[in-house]
mmCIF file with all atom_site columns, C-alpha atoms in Angstrom:
data_model
loop_
_atom_site.group_PDB
_atom_site.id
_atom_site.type_symbol
_atom_site.label_atom_id
_atom_site.label_alt_id
_atom_site.label_comp_id
_atom_site.label_asym_id
_atom_site.label_entity_id
_atom_site.label_seq_id
_atom_site.pdbx_PDB_ins_code
_atom_site.Cartn_x
_atom_site.Cartn_y
_atom_site.Cartn_z
_atom_site.occupancy
_atom_site.B_iso_or_equiv
_atom_site.pdbx_formal_charge
_atom_site.auth_seq_id
_atom_site.auth_comp_id
_atom_site.auth_asym_id
_atom_site.auth_atom_id
_atom_site.pdbx_PDB_model_num
ATOM 1   C CA . ALA A 1 1   ? 9.370   28.601 24.984 1.00 0.00 ? 13  ALA A CA 1
ATOM 2   C CA . GLN A 1 2   ? 9.670   25.615 27.320 1.00 0.00 ? 14  GLN A CA 1
ATOM 3   C CA . SER A 1 3   ? 13.421  23.384 27.515 1.00 0.00 ? 15  SER A CA 1
ATOM 4   C CA . VAL A 1 4   ? 13.783  20.148 29.503 1.00 0.00 ? 16  VAL A CA 1
ATOM 5   C CA . THR A 1 5   ? 17.207  19.259 30.804 1.00 0.00 ? 17  THR A CA 1
ATOM 6   C CA . GLN A 1 6   ? 18.362  15.646 31.727 1.00 0.00 ? 18  GLN A CA 1
ATOM 7   C CA . LEU A 1 7   ? 21.451  15.937 33.761 1.00 0.00 ? 19  LEU A CA 1
ATOM 8   C CA . ASP A 1 8   ? 22.553  12.586 33.310 1.00 0.00 ? 20  ASP A CA 1
ATOM 9   C CA . SER A 1 9   ? 22.544  10.737 30.153 1.00 0.00 ? 21  SER A CA 1
ATOM 10  C CA . GLN A 1 10  ? 23.309  7.306  31.453 1.00 0.00 ? 22  GLN A CA 1
ATOM 11  C CA . VAL A 1 11  ? 23.113  5.843  34.922 1.00 0.00 ? 23  VAL A CA 1
ATOM 12  C CA . PRO A 1 12  ? 24.264  2.352  35.561 1.00 0.00 ? 24  PRO A CA 1
ATOM 13  C CA . VAL A 1 13  ? 23.224  0.782  39.222 1.00 0.00 ? 25  VAL A CA 1
ATOM 14  C CA . PHE A 1 14  ? 23.711  -2.420 40.762 1.00 0.00 ? 26  PHE A CA 1
ATOM 15  C CA . GLU A 1 15  ? 20.267  -4.323 41.515 1.00 0.00 ? 27  GLU A CA 1
ATOM 16  C CA . GLU A 1 16  ? 18.296  -3.527 44.349 1.00 0.00 ? 28  GLU A CA 1
ATOM 17  C CA . ALA A 1 17  ? 19.926  -0.033 44.788 1.00 0.00 ? 29  ALA A CA 1
ATOM 18  C CA . PRO A 1 18  ? 18.131  3.188  45.019 1.00 0.00 ? 30  PRO A CA 1
ATOM 19  C CA . VAL A 1 19  ? 18.424  5.512  41.579 1.00 0.00 ? 31  VAL A CA 1
ATOM 20  C CA . GLU A 1 20  ? 17.433  8.913  41.028 1.00 0.00 ? 32  GLU A CA 1
ATOM 21  C CA . LEU A 1 21  ? 17.228  10.192 37.629 1.00 0.00 ? 33  LEU A CA 1
ATOM 22  C CA . ARG A 1 22  ? 17.556  13.880 37.609 1.00 0.00 ? 34  ARG A CA 1
ATOM 23  C CA . CYS A 1 23  ? 15.185  16.172 35.241 1.00 0.00 ? 35  CYS A CA 1
ATOM 24  C CA . ASN A 1 24  ? 15.061  19.999 35.101 1.00 0.00 ? 36  ASN A CA 1
ATOM 25  C CA . TYR A 1 25  ? 12.764  22.420 33.212 1.00 0.00 ? 37  TYR A CA 1
ATOM 26  C CA . SER A 1 26  ? 12.372  25.842 32.187 1.00 0.00 ? 38  SER A CA 1
ATOM 27  C CA . SER A 1 27  ? 8.945   27.567 31.490 1.00 0.00 ? 39  SER A CA 1
ATOM 28  C CA . SER A 1 28  ? 7.483   30.987 31.894 1.00 0.00 ? 40  SER A CA 1
ATOM 29  C CA . VAL A 1 29  ? 4.019   29.595 32.479 1.00 0.00 ? 41  VAL A CA 1
ATOM 30  C CA . SER A 1 30  ? 2.309   26.790 34.418 1.00 0.00 ? 42  SER A CA 1
ATOM 31  C CA . VAL A 1 31  ? 3.380   23.206 33.476 1.00 0.00 ? 43  VAL A CA 1
ATOM 32  C CA . TYR A 1 32  ? 2.504   19.599 33.108 1.00 0.00 ? 44  TYR A CA 1
ATOM 33  C CA . LEU A 1 33  ? 5.279   17.099 33.996 1.00 0.00 ? 45  LEU A CA 1
ATOM 34  C CA . PHE A 1 34  ? 5.502   13.746 32.622 1.00 0.00 ? 46  PHE A CA 1
ATOM 35  C CA . TRP A 1 35  ? 8.261   10.903 33.353 1.00 0.00 ? 47  TRP A CA 1
ATOM 36  C CA . TYR A 1 36  ? 7.941   8.259  30.148 1.00 0.00 ? 48  TYR A CA 1
ATOM 37  C CA . VAL A 1 37  ? 9.970   5.005  29.864 1.00 0.00 ? 49  VAL A CA 1
ATOM 38  C CA . GLN A 1 38  ? 10.943  3.254  26.572 1.00 0.00 ? 50  GLN A CA 1
ATOM 39  C CA . TYR A 1 39  ? 12.046  -0.233 26.497 1.00 0.00 ? 51  TYR A CA 1
ATOM 40  C CA . PRO A 1 40  ? 14.215  -1.465 23.803 1.00 0.00 ? 52  PRO A CA 1
ATOM 41  C CA . ASN A 1 41  ? 12.455  -1.202 20.316 1.00 0.00 ? 53  ASN A CA 1
ATOM 42  C CA . GLN A 1 42  ? 9.432   -0.306 21.557 1.00 0.00 ? 54  GLN A CA 1
ATOM 43  C CA . GLY A 1 43  ? 7.392   2.790  22.122 1.00 0.00 ? 55  GLY A CA 1
ATOM 44  C CA . LEU A 1 44  ? 7.097   5.335  24.546 1.00 0.00 ? 56  LEU A CA 1
ATOM 45  C CA . GLN A 1 45  ? 4.796   4.289  27.743 1.00 0.00 ? 57  GLN A CA 1
ATOM 46  C CA . LEU A 1 46  ? 3.823   7.193  30.416 1.00 0.00 ? 58  LEU A CA 1
ATOM 47  C CA . LEU A 1 47  ? 5.271   6.111  33.538 1.00 0.00 ? 59  LEU A CA 1
ATOM 48  C CA . LEU A 1 48  ? 3.738   8.934  35.807 1.00 0.00 ? 60  LEU A CA 1
ATOM 49  C CA . LYS A 1 49  ? 2.532   12.411 35.398 1.00 0.00 ? 61  LYS A CA 1
ATOM 50  C CA . TYR A 1 50  ? 1.953   15.545 37.688 1.00 0.00 ? 62  TYR A CA 1
ATOM 51  C CA . LEU A 1 51  ? -1.050  18.179 36.635 1.00 0.00 ? 63  LEU A CA 1
ATOM 52  C CA . SER A 1 52  ? -1.918  19.234 39.561 1.00 0.00 ? 64  SER A CA 1
ATOM 53  C CA . GLY A 1 53  ? -2.693  18.545 43.338 1.00 0.00 ? 65  GLY A CA 1
ATOM 54  C CA . SER A 1 54  ? -0.149  16.788 45.421 1.00 0.00 ? 66  SER A CA 1
ATOM 55  C CA . THR A 1 55  ? 3.664   17.170 44.195 1.00 0.00 ? 67  THR A CA 1
ATOM 56  C CA . LEU A 1 56  ? 4.500   13.943 44.943 1.00 0.00 ? 68  LEU A CA 1
ATOM 57  C CA . VAL A 1 57  ? 3.360   11.339 42.533 1.00 0.00 ? 69  VAL A CA 1
ATOM 58  C CA . GLU A 1 58  ? 4.015   7.374  42.187 1.00 0.00 ? 70  GLU A CA 1
ATOM 59  C CA . SER A 1 59  ? 3.352   4.901  39.589 1.00 0.00 ? 71  SER A CA 1
ATOM 60  C CA . ILE A 1 60  ? 2.492   1.102  39.766 1.00 0.00 ? 72  ILE A CA 1
ATOM 61  C CA . ASN A 1 61  ? 6.124   -0.327 39.650 1.00 0.00 ? 73  ASN A CA 1
ATOM 62  C CA . GLY A 1 62  ? 7.567   1.561  42.414 1.00 0.00 ? 74  GLY A CA 1
ATOM 63  C CA . PHE A 1 63  ? 8.783   4.695  40.921 1.00 0.00 ? 75  PHE A CA 1
ATOM 64  C CA . GLU A 1 64  ? 7.979   8.091  41.985 1.00 0.00 ? 76  GLU A CA 1
ATOM 65  C CA . ALA A 1 65  ? 8.755   11.897 41.412 1.00 0.00 ? 77  ALA A CA 1
ATOM 66  C CA . GLU A 1 66  ? 8.478   14.937 43.382 1.00 0.00 ? 78  GLU A CA 1
ATOM 67  C CA . PHE A 1 67  ? 7.322   18.393 41.484 1.00 0.00 ? 79  PHE A CA 1
ATOM 68  C CA . ASN A 1 68  ? 9.343   21.304 42.890 1.00 0.00 ? 80  ASN A CA 1
ATOM 69  C CA . LYS A 1 69  ? 8.156   24.506 41.484 1.00 0.00 ? 81  LYS A CA 1
ATOM 70  C CA . SER A 1 70  ? 11.257  26.470 43.184 1.00 0.00 ? 82  SER A CA 1
ATOM 71  C CA . GLN A 1 71  ? 13.743  24.726 42.089 1.00 0.00 ? 83  GLN A CA 1
ATOM 72  C CA . THR A 1 72  ? 11.796  23.693 38.654 1.00 0.00 ? 84  THR A CA 1
ATOM 73  C CA . SER A 1 73  ? 12.789  20.167 38.894 1.00 0.00 ? 85  SER A CA 1
ATOM 74  C CA . PHE A 1 74  ? 10.902  16.853 38.690 1.00 0.00 ? 86  PHE A CA 1
ATOM 75  C CA . HIS A 1 75  ? 13.368  14.084 39.581 1.00 0.00 ? 87  HIS A CA 1
ATOM 76  C CA . LEU A 1 76  ? 12.465  10.465 39.070 1.00 0.00 ? 88  LEU A CA 1
ATOM 77  C CA . ARG A 1 77  ? 13.308  8.094  42.223 1.00 0.00 ? 89  ARG A CA 1
ATOM 78  C CA . LYS A 1 78  ? 12.963  4.514  42.879 1.00 0.00 ? 90  LYS A CA 1
ATOM 79  C CA . PRO A 1 79  ? 14.311  3.154  46.436 1.00 0.00 ? 91  PRO A CA 1
ATOM 80  C CA . SER A 1 80  ? 15.243  -0.332 45.022 1.00 0.00 ? 92  SER A CA 1
ATOM 81  C CA . VAL A 1 81  ? 15.904  -1.273 41.328 1.00 0.00 ? 93  VAL A CA 1
ATOM 82  C CA . HIS A 1 82  ? 15.042  -4.427 39.170 1.00 0.00 ? 94  HIS A CA 1
ATOM 83  C CA . ILE A 1 83  ? 16.691  -5.778 36.608 1.00 0.00 ? 95  ILE A CA 1
ATOM 84  C CA . SER A 1 84  ? 13.344  -4.985 34.533 1.00 0.00 ? 96  SER A CA 1
ATOM 85  C CA . ASP A 1 85  ? 13.703  -1.071 35.011 1.00 0.00 ? 97  ASP A CA 1
ATOM 86  C CA . THR A 1 86  ? 16.582  -1.340 32.157 1.00 0.00 ? 98  THR A CA 1
ATOM 87  C CA . ALA A 1 87  ? 15.393  1.081  29.937 1.00 0.00 ? 99  ALA A CA 1
ATOM 88  C CA . GLU A 1 88  ? 15.361  4.987  28.946 1.00 0.00 ? 100 GLU A CA 1
ATOM 89  C CA . TYR A 1 89  ? 13.600  7.123  30.434 1.00 0.00 ? 101 TYR A CA 1
ATOM 90  C CA . PHE A 1 90  ? 12.208  10.834 28.955 1.00 0.00 ? 102 PHE A CA 1
ATOM 91  C CA . CYS A 1 91  ? 11.504  13.546 31.227 1.00 0.00 ? 103 CYS A CA 1
ATOM 92  C CA . ALA A 1 92  ? 8.547   15.763 29.167 1.00 0.00 ? 104 ALA A CA 1
ATOM 93  C CA . VAL A 1 93  ? 6.758   19.098 29.952 1.00 0.00 ? 105 VAL A CA 1
ATOM 94  C CA . SER A 1 94  ? 3.820   20.942 28.627 1.00 0.00 ? 106 SER A CA 1
ATOM 95  C CA . ASN A 1 95  ? 1.769   24.130 29.155 1.00 0.00 ? 107 ASN A CA 1
ATOM 96  C CA . ALA A 1 96  ? -0.935  23.549 31.587 1.00 0.00 ? 108 ALA A CA 1
ATOM 97  C CA . GLY A 1 97  ? -2.783  26.670 30.124 1.00 0.00 ? 109 GLY A CA 1
ATOM 98  C CA . GLY A 1 98  ? -3.430  28.459 26.830 1.00 0.00 ? 110 GLY A CA 1
ATOM 99  C CA . THR A 1 99  ? -4.129  26.455 23.578 1.00 0.00 ? 111 THR A CA 1
ATOM 100 C CA . SER A 1 100 ? -0.743  24.460 23.237 1.00 0.00 ? 112 SER A CA 1
ATOM 101 C CA . TYR A 1 101 ? -3.055  21.311 22.755 1.00 0.00 ? 113 TYR A CA 1
ATOM 102 C CA . GLY A 1 102 ? -0.930  19.213 24.906 1.00 0.00 ? 114 GLY A CA 1
ATOM 103 C CA . LYS A 1 103 ? 2.312   19.458 22.786 1.00 0.00 ? 115 LYS A CA 1
ATOM 104 C CA . LEU A 1 104 ? 5.288   17.871 24.686 1.00 0.00 ? 116 LEU A CA 1
ATOM 105 C CA . THR A 1 105 ? 8.920   19.098 24.637 1.00 0.00 ? 117 THR A CA 1
ATOM 106 C CA . PHE A 1 106 ? 11.222  16.182 26.018 1.00 0.00 ? 118 PHE A CA 1
ATOM 107 C CA . GLY A 1 107 ? 14.213  16.015 27.480 1.00 0.00 ? 119 GLY A CA 1
ATOM 108 C CA . GLN A 1 108 ? 17.150  14.235 25.964 1.00 0.00 ? 120 GLN A CA 1
ATOM 109 C CA . GLY A 1 109 ? 16.441  10.837 27.681 1.00 0.00 ? 121 GLY A CA 1
ATOM 110 C CA . THR A 1 110 ? 18.658  8.964  30.413 1.00 0.00 ? 122 THR A CA 1
ATOM 111 C CA . ILE A 1 111 ? 19.629  5.446  29.676 1.00 0.00 ? 123 ILE A CA 1
ATOM 112 C CA . LEU A 1 112 ? 19.338  3.364  32.946 1.00 0.00 ? 124 LEU A CA 1
ATOM 113 C CA . THR A 1 113 ? 20.984  0.308  33.186 1.00 0.00 ? 125 THR A CA 1
ATOM 114 C CA . VAL A 1 114 ? 20.242  -2.059 36.354 1.00 0.00 ? 126 VAL A CA 1
ATOM 115 C CA . HIS A 1 115 ? 23.295  -4.592 36.441 1.00 0.00 ? 127 HIS A CA 1
ATOM 116 C CA . PRO A 1 116 ? 23.047  -7.934 38.684 1.00 0.00 ? 128 PRO A CA 1
ATOM 117 C CA . ASN B 2 1   ? -8.140  -1.760 21.818 1.00 0.00 ? 232 ASN B CA 1
ATOM 118 C CA . ALA B 2 2   ? -5.014  -2.037 19.519 1.00 0.00 ? 233 ALA B CA 1
ATOM 119 C CA . GLY B 2 3   ? -4.150  2.040  20.778 1.00 0.00 ? 234 GLY B CA 1
ATOM 120 C CA . VAL B 2 4   ? -2.026  3.599  18.185 1.00 0.00 ? 235 VAL B CA 1
ATOM 121 C CA . THR B 2 5   ? -0.751  1.626  15.196 1.00 0.00 ? 236 THR B CA 1
ATOM 122 C CA . GLN B 2 6   ? 2.119   2.435  12.792 1.00 0.00 ? 237 GLN B CA 1
ATOM 123 C CA . THR B 2 7   ? 3.148   1.510  9.407  1.00 0.00 ? 238 THR B CA 1
ATOM 124 C CA . PRO B 2 8   ? 5.550   0.473  7.934  1.00 0.00 ? 239 PRO B CA 1
ATOM 125 C CA . LYS B 2 9   ? 7.823   -0.885 10.921 1.00 0.00 ? 240 LYS B CA 1
ATOM 126 C CA . PHE B 2 10  ? 10.966  -0.271 8.825  1.00 0.00 ? 241 PHE B CA 1
ATOM 127 C CA . GLN B 2 11  ? 11.880  1.488  5.696  1.00 0.00 ? 242 GLN B CA 1
ATOM 128 C CA . VAL B 2 12  ? 14.774  2.313  3.573  1.00 0.00 ? 243 VAL B CA 1
ATOM 129 C CA . LEU B 2 13  ? 14.502  4.491  1.203  1.00 0.00 ? 244 LEU B CA 1
ATOM 130 C CA . LYS B 2 14  ? 17.291  6.454  -1.291 1.00 0.00 ? 245 LYS B CA 1
ATOM 131 C CA . THR B 2 15  ? 17.854  10.067 -1.548 1.00 0.00 ? 246 THR B CA 1
ATOM 132 C CA . GLY B 2 16  ? 15.049  11.863 -3.019 1.00 0.00 ? 247 GLY B CA 1
ATOM 133 C CA . GLN B 2 17  ? 12.221  9.272  -2.766 1.00 0.00 ? 248 GLN B CA 1
ATOM 134 C CA . SER B 2 18  ? 8.826   10.100 -1.450 1.00 0.00 ? 249 SER B CA 1
ATOM 135 C CA . MET B 2 19  ? 6.956   7.956  1.051  1.00 0.00 ? 250 MET B CA 1
ATOM 136 C CA . THR B 2 20  ? 4.015   8.287  3.546  1.00 0.00 ? 251 THR B CA 1
ATOM 137 C CA . LEU B 2 21  ? 3.855   6.879  7.040  1.00 0.00 ? 252 LEU B CA 1
ATOM 138 C CA . GLN B 2 22  ? 0.643   5.812  8.260  1.00 0.00 ? 253 GLN B CA 1
ATOM 139 C CA . CYS B 2 23  ? -0.817  6.161  11.964 1.00 0.00 ? 254 CYS B CA 1
ATOM 140 C CA . ALA B 2 24  ? -4.437  5.240  13.211 1.00 0.00 ? 255 ALA B CA 1
ATOM 141 C CA . GLN B 2 25  ? -5.679  5.459  16.784 1.00 0.00 ? 256 GLN B CA 1
ATOM 142 C CA . ASP B 2 26  ? -8.954  3.760  17.946 1.00 0.00 ? 257 ASP B CA 1
ATOM 143 C CA . MET B 2 27  ? -8.952  5.608  20.943 1.00 0.00 ? 258 MET B CA 1
ATOM 144 C CA . ASN B 2 28  ? -11.312 8.317  19.882 1.00 0.00 ? 259 ASN B CA 1
ATOM 145 C CA . HIS B 2 29  ? -8.697  10.854 20.750 1.00 0.00 ? 260 HIS B CA 1
ATOM 146 C CA . ASN B 2 30  ? -8.824  14.241 19.490 1.00 0.00 ? 261 ASN B CA 1
ATOM 147 C CA . SER B 2 31  ? -5.141  15.288 19.238 1.00 0.00 ? 262 SER B CA 1
ATOM 148 C CA . MET B 2 32  ? -2.691  13.377 17.092 1.00 0.00 ? 263 MET B CA 1
ATOM 149 C CA . TYR B 2 33  ? 1.115   14.276 16.947 1.00 0.00 ? 264 TYR B CA 1
ATOM 150 C CA . TRP B 2 34  ? 3.953   13.057 14.680 1.00 0.00 ? 265 TRP B CA 1
ATOM 151 C CA . TYR B 2 35  ? 7.701   13.103 16.421 1.00 0.00 ? 266 TYR B CA 1
ATOM 152 C CA . ARG B 2 36  ? 10.975  11.905 15.578 1.00 0.00 ? 267 ARG B CA 1
ATOM 153 C CA . GLN B 2 37  ? 13.908  10.298 18.092 1.00 0.00 ? 268 GLN B CA 1
ATOM 154 C CA . ASP B 2 38  ? 17.300  10.920 17.339 1.00 0.00 ? 269 ASP B CA 1
ATOM 155 C CA . PRO B 2 39  ? 20.386  9.759  19.781 1.00 0.00 ? 270 PRO B CA 1
ATOM 156 C CA . GLY B 2 40  ? 20.954  11.960 22.660 1.00 0.00 ? 271 GLY B CA 1
ATOM 157 C CA . MET B 2 41  ? 18.370  14.680 21.237 1.00 0.00 ? 272 MET B CA 1
ATOM 158 C CA . GLY B 2 42  ? 14.957  12.640 22.613 1.00 0.00 ? 273 GLY B CA 1
ATOM 159 C CA . LEU B 2 43  ? 11.932  13.737 20.849 1.00 0.00 ? 274 LEU B CA 1
ATOM 160 C CA . ARG B 2 44  ? 11.116  16.488 19.005 1.00 0.00 ? 275 ARG B CA 1
ATOM 161 C CA . LEU B 2 45  ? 7.612   17.541 17.510 1.00 0.00 ? 276 LEU B CA 1
ATOM 162 C CA . ILE B 2 46  ? 7.342   17.898 13.951 1.00 0.00 ? 277 ILE B CA 1
ATOM 163 C CA . TYR B 2 47  ? 3.661   18.230 13.140 1.00 0.00 ? 278 TYR B CA 1
ATOM 164 C CA . TYR B 2 48  ? 0.563   18.109 15.314 1.00 0.00 ? 279 TYR B CA 1
ATOM 165 C CA . SER B 2 49  ? -3.290  18.308 15.256 1.00 0.00 ? 280 SER B CA 1
ATOM 166 C CA . ALA B 2 50  ? -5.570  19.642 17.783 1.00 0.00 ? 281 ALA B CA 1
ATOM 167 C CA . SER B 2 51  ? -8.586  18.181 16.264 1.00 0.00 ? 282 SER B CA 1
ATOM 168 C CA . GLU B 2 52  ? -9.927  16.696 13.070 1.00 0.00 ? 283 GLU B CA 1
ATOM 169 C CA . GLY B 2 53  ? -9.362  19.031 10.092 1.00 0.00 ? 284 GLY B CA 1
ATOM 170 C CA . THR B 2 54  ? -6.325  21.083 11.816 1.00 0.00 ? 285 THR B CA 1
ATOM 171 C CA . THR B 2 55  ? -2.824  20.835 11.727 1.00 0.00 ? 286 THR B CA 1
ATOM 172 C CA . ASP B 2 56  ? 0.223   23.024 12.953 1.00 0.00 ? 287 ASP B CA 1
ATOM 173 C CA . LYS B 2 57  ? 3.911   23.021 12.568 1.00 0.00 ? 288 LYS B CA 1
ATOM 174 C CA . GLY B 2 58  ? 5.735   21.790 15.751 1.00 0.00 ? 289 GLY B CA 1
ATOM 175 C CA . GLU B 2 59  ? 9.913   22.122 16.338 1.00 0.00 ? 290 GLU B CA 1
ATOM 176 C CA . VAL B 2 60  ? 11.125  20.540 13.365 1.00 0.00 ? 291 VAL B CA 1
ATOM 177 C CA . PRO B 2 61  ? 8.445   20.523 10.301 1.00 0.00 ? 292 PRO B CA 1
ATOM 178 C CA . ASN B 2 62  ? 10.908  21.657 7.407  1.00 0.00 ? 293 ASN B CA 1
ATOM 179 C CA . GLY B 2 63  ? 11.067  18.161 4.435  1.00 0.00 ? 294 GLY B CA 1
ATOM 180 C CA . TYR B 2 64  ? 7.619   17.162 5.956  1.00 0.00 ? 295 TYR B CA 1
ATOM 181 C CA . ASN B 2 65  ? 3.868   17.557 5.008  1.00 0.00 ? 296 ASN B CA 1
ATOM 182 C CA . VAL B 2 66  ? 0.941   15.805 7.183  1.00 0.00 ? 297 VAL B CA 1
ATOM 183 C CA . SER B 2 67  ? -2.812  15.039 6.568  1.00 0.00 ? 298 SER B CA 1
ATOM 184 C CA . ARG B 2 68  ? -5.309  14.509 9.128  1.00 0.00 ? 299 ARG B CA 1
ATOM 185 C CA . LEU B 2 69  ? -7.587  12.108 6.821  1.00 0.00 ? 300 LEU B CA 1
ATOM 186 C CA . ASN B 2 70  ? -10.303 11.709 9.588  1.00 0.00 ? 301 ASN B CA 1
ATOM 187 C CA . LYS B 2 71  ? -10.315 11.589 13.466 1.00 0.00 ? 302 LYS B CA 1
ATOM 188 C CA . ARG B 2 72  ? -8.152  8.239  13.737 1.00 0.00 ? 303 ARG B CA 1
ATOM 189 C CA . GLU B 2 73  ? -5.828  8.778  11.179 1.00 0.00 ? 304 GLU B CA 1
ATOM 190 C CA . PHE B 2 74  ? -2.835  11.244 10.828 1.00 0.00 ? 305 PHE B CA 1
ATOM 191 C CA . SER B 2 75  ? -0.149  10.603 8.223  1.00 0.00 ? 306 SER B CA 1
ATOM 192 C CA . LEU B 2 76  ? 3.246   12.123 7.674  1.00 0.00 ? 307 LEU B CA 1
ATOM 193 C CA . ARG B 2 77  ? 4.775   12.350 4.438  1.00 0.00 ? 308 ARG B CA 1
ATOM 194 C CA . LEU B 2 78  ? 8.319   12.804 3.348  1.00 0.00 ? 309 LEU B CA 1
ATOM 195 C CA . GLU B 2 79  ? 8.003   14.266 -0.320 1.00 0.00 ? 310 GLU B CA 1
ATOM 196 C CA . SER B 2 80  ? 11.799  14.133 -1.327 1.00 0.00 ? 311 SER B CA 1
ATOM 197 C CA . ALA B 2 81  ? 13.843  12.179 1.247  1.00 0.00 ? 312 ALA B CA 1
ATOM 198 C CA . ALA B 2 82  ? 17.122  13.242 2.464  1.00 0.00 ? 313 ALA B CA 1
ATOM 199 C CA . PRO B 2 83  ? 20.018  11.295 4.600  1.00 0.00 ? 314 PRO B CA 1
ATOM 200 C CA . SER B 2 84  ? 19.204  13.669 7.670  1.00 0.00 ? 315 SER B CA 1
ATOM 201 C CA . GLN B 2 85  ? 15.625  12.363 7.749  1.00 0.00 ? 316 GLN B CA 1
ATOM 202 C CA . THR B 2 86  ? 17.153  9.187  8.847  1.00 0.00 ? 317 THR B CA 1
ATOM 203 C CA . SER B 2 87  ? 15.446  8.585  12.439 1.00 0.00 ? 318 SER B CA 1
ATOM 204 C CA . VAL B 2 88  ? 12.809  6.642  14.281 1.00 0.00 ? 319 VAL B CA 1
ATOM 205 C CA . TYR B 2 89  ? 9.519   8.204  13.816 1.00 0.00 ? 320 TYR B CA 1
ATOM 206 C CA . PHE B 2 90  ? 6.497   8.311  16.261 1.00 0.00 ? 321 PHE B CA 1
ATOM 207 C CA . CYS B 2 91  ? 2.898   8.966  16.037 1.00 0.00 ? 322 CYS B CA 1
ATOM 208 C CA . ALA B 2 92  ? 1.103   9.702  19.624 1.00 0.00 ? 323 ALA B CA 1
ATOM 209 C CA . SER B 2 93  ? -2.523  11.137 20.251 1.00 0.00 ? 324 SER B CA 1
ATOM 210 C CA . SER B 2 94  ? -4.176  11.936 23.475 1.00 0.00 ? 325 SER B CA 1
ATOM 211 C CA . VAL B 2 95  ? -7.394  14.300 24.652 1.00 0.00 ? 326 VAL B CA 1
ATOM 212 C CA . GLN B 2 96  ? -6.020  17.385 24.535 1.00 0.00 ? 327 GLN B CA 1
ATOM 213 C CA . LYS B 2 97  ? -3.497  18.010 27.305 1.00 0.00 ? 328 LYS B CA 1
ATOM 214 C CA . GLU B 2 98  ? -3.702  14.395 28.931 1.00 0.00 ? 329 GLU B CA 1
ATOM 215 C CA . THR B 2 99  ? -1.642  11.629 28.600 1.00 0.00 ? 330 THR B CA 1
ATOM 216 C CA . GLN B 2 100 ? -0.194  10.881 24.954 1.00 0.00 ? 331 GLN B CA 1
ATOM 217 C CA . TYR B 2 101 ? -0.218  7.270  23.910 1.00 0.00 ? 332 TYR B CA 1
ATOM 218 C CA . PHE B 2 102 ? 2.740   6.508  21.529 1.00 0.00 ? 333 PHE B CA 1
ATOM 219 C CA . GLY B 2 103 ? 2.784   3.778  18.842 1.00 0.00 ? 334 GLY B CA 1
ATOM 220 C CA . PRO B 2 104 ? 5.411   1.629  18.185 1.00 0.00 ? 335 PRO B CA 1
ATOM 221 C CA . GLY B 2 105 ? 7.515   3.712  15.709 1.00 0.00 ? 336 GLY B CA 1
ATOM 222 C CA . THR B 2 106 ? 8.742   3.333  12.359 1.00 0.00 ? 337 THR B CA 1
ATOM 223 C CA . ARG B 2 107 ? 12.537  3.013  11.518 1.00 0.00 ? 338 ARG B CA 1
ATOM 224 C CA . LEU B 2 108 ? 13.560  4.783  8.403  1.00 0.00 ? 339 LEU B CA 1
ATOM 225 C CA . LEU B 2 109 ? 16.874  4.743  6.867  1.00 0.00 ? 340 LEU B CA 1
ATOM 226 C CA . VAL B 2 110 ? 17.607  7.153  3.944  1.00 0.00 ? 341 VAL B CA 1
ATOM 227 C CA . LEU B 2 111 ? 20.490  6.269  1.871  1.00 0.00 ? 342 LEU B CA 1
#
């Protein structure tokens, strides 16, 4: 069985400040890792993903996350946030092998609120 | 391309009523999923369909049934709604283990 723990339920931050949203996972097999973002009253959108290769992955809007296998973490960072980054962020994991057909296990979510 | 569409957007039911949530995708994806989202609990998988003609239980299947009508459509049925099924329901699709694409959600209130 897999599990995902997002260590902060809410993160308030001022505009242009850096932010880190923490995610730890537990799994007995190799994993794929994802960060999804949900804006108010909308569905989830993929922000970035780690499947293989470089452990540092980036999104088009300045977020990055680093896969740390030894610490079983996949923290999300942005050096300078904008008001428009206010949203709920979900970390998720799926089996990299076997026949799990992409079933995702989600964390509880972190609400990022950017203040002017 | 519309991506993943869900109907209805909102629904209010009385305890014991039944309803079907509809989901369709136009991306030719093999796999489809139904999740429910509850505050502080993230998203939990209800049922999934790895490919047309197959369905399987997820983490919280009790009280629900699904039908993979064809490659495009995957419906979720509540036979006898209960207040505990008040939630936001999301449908998603993917090419096997790759990125899942989510619909806009259905907000369900069971009184």
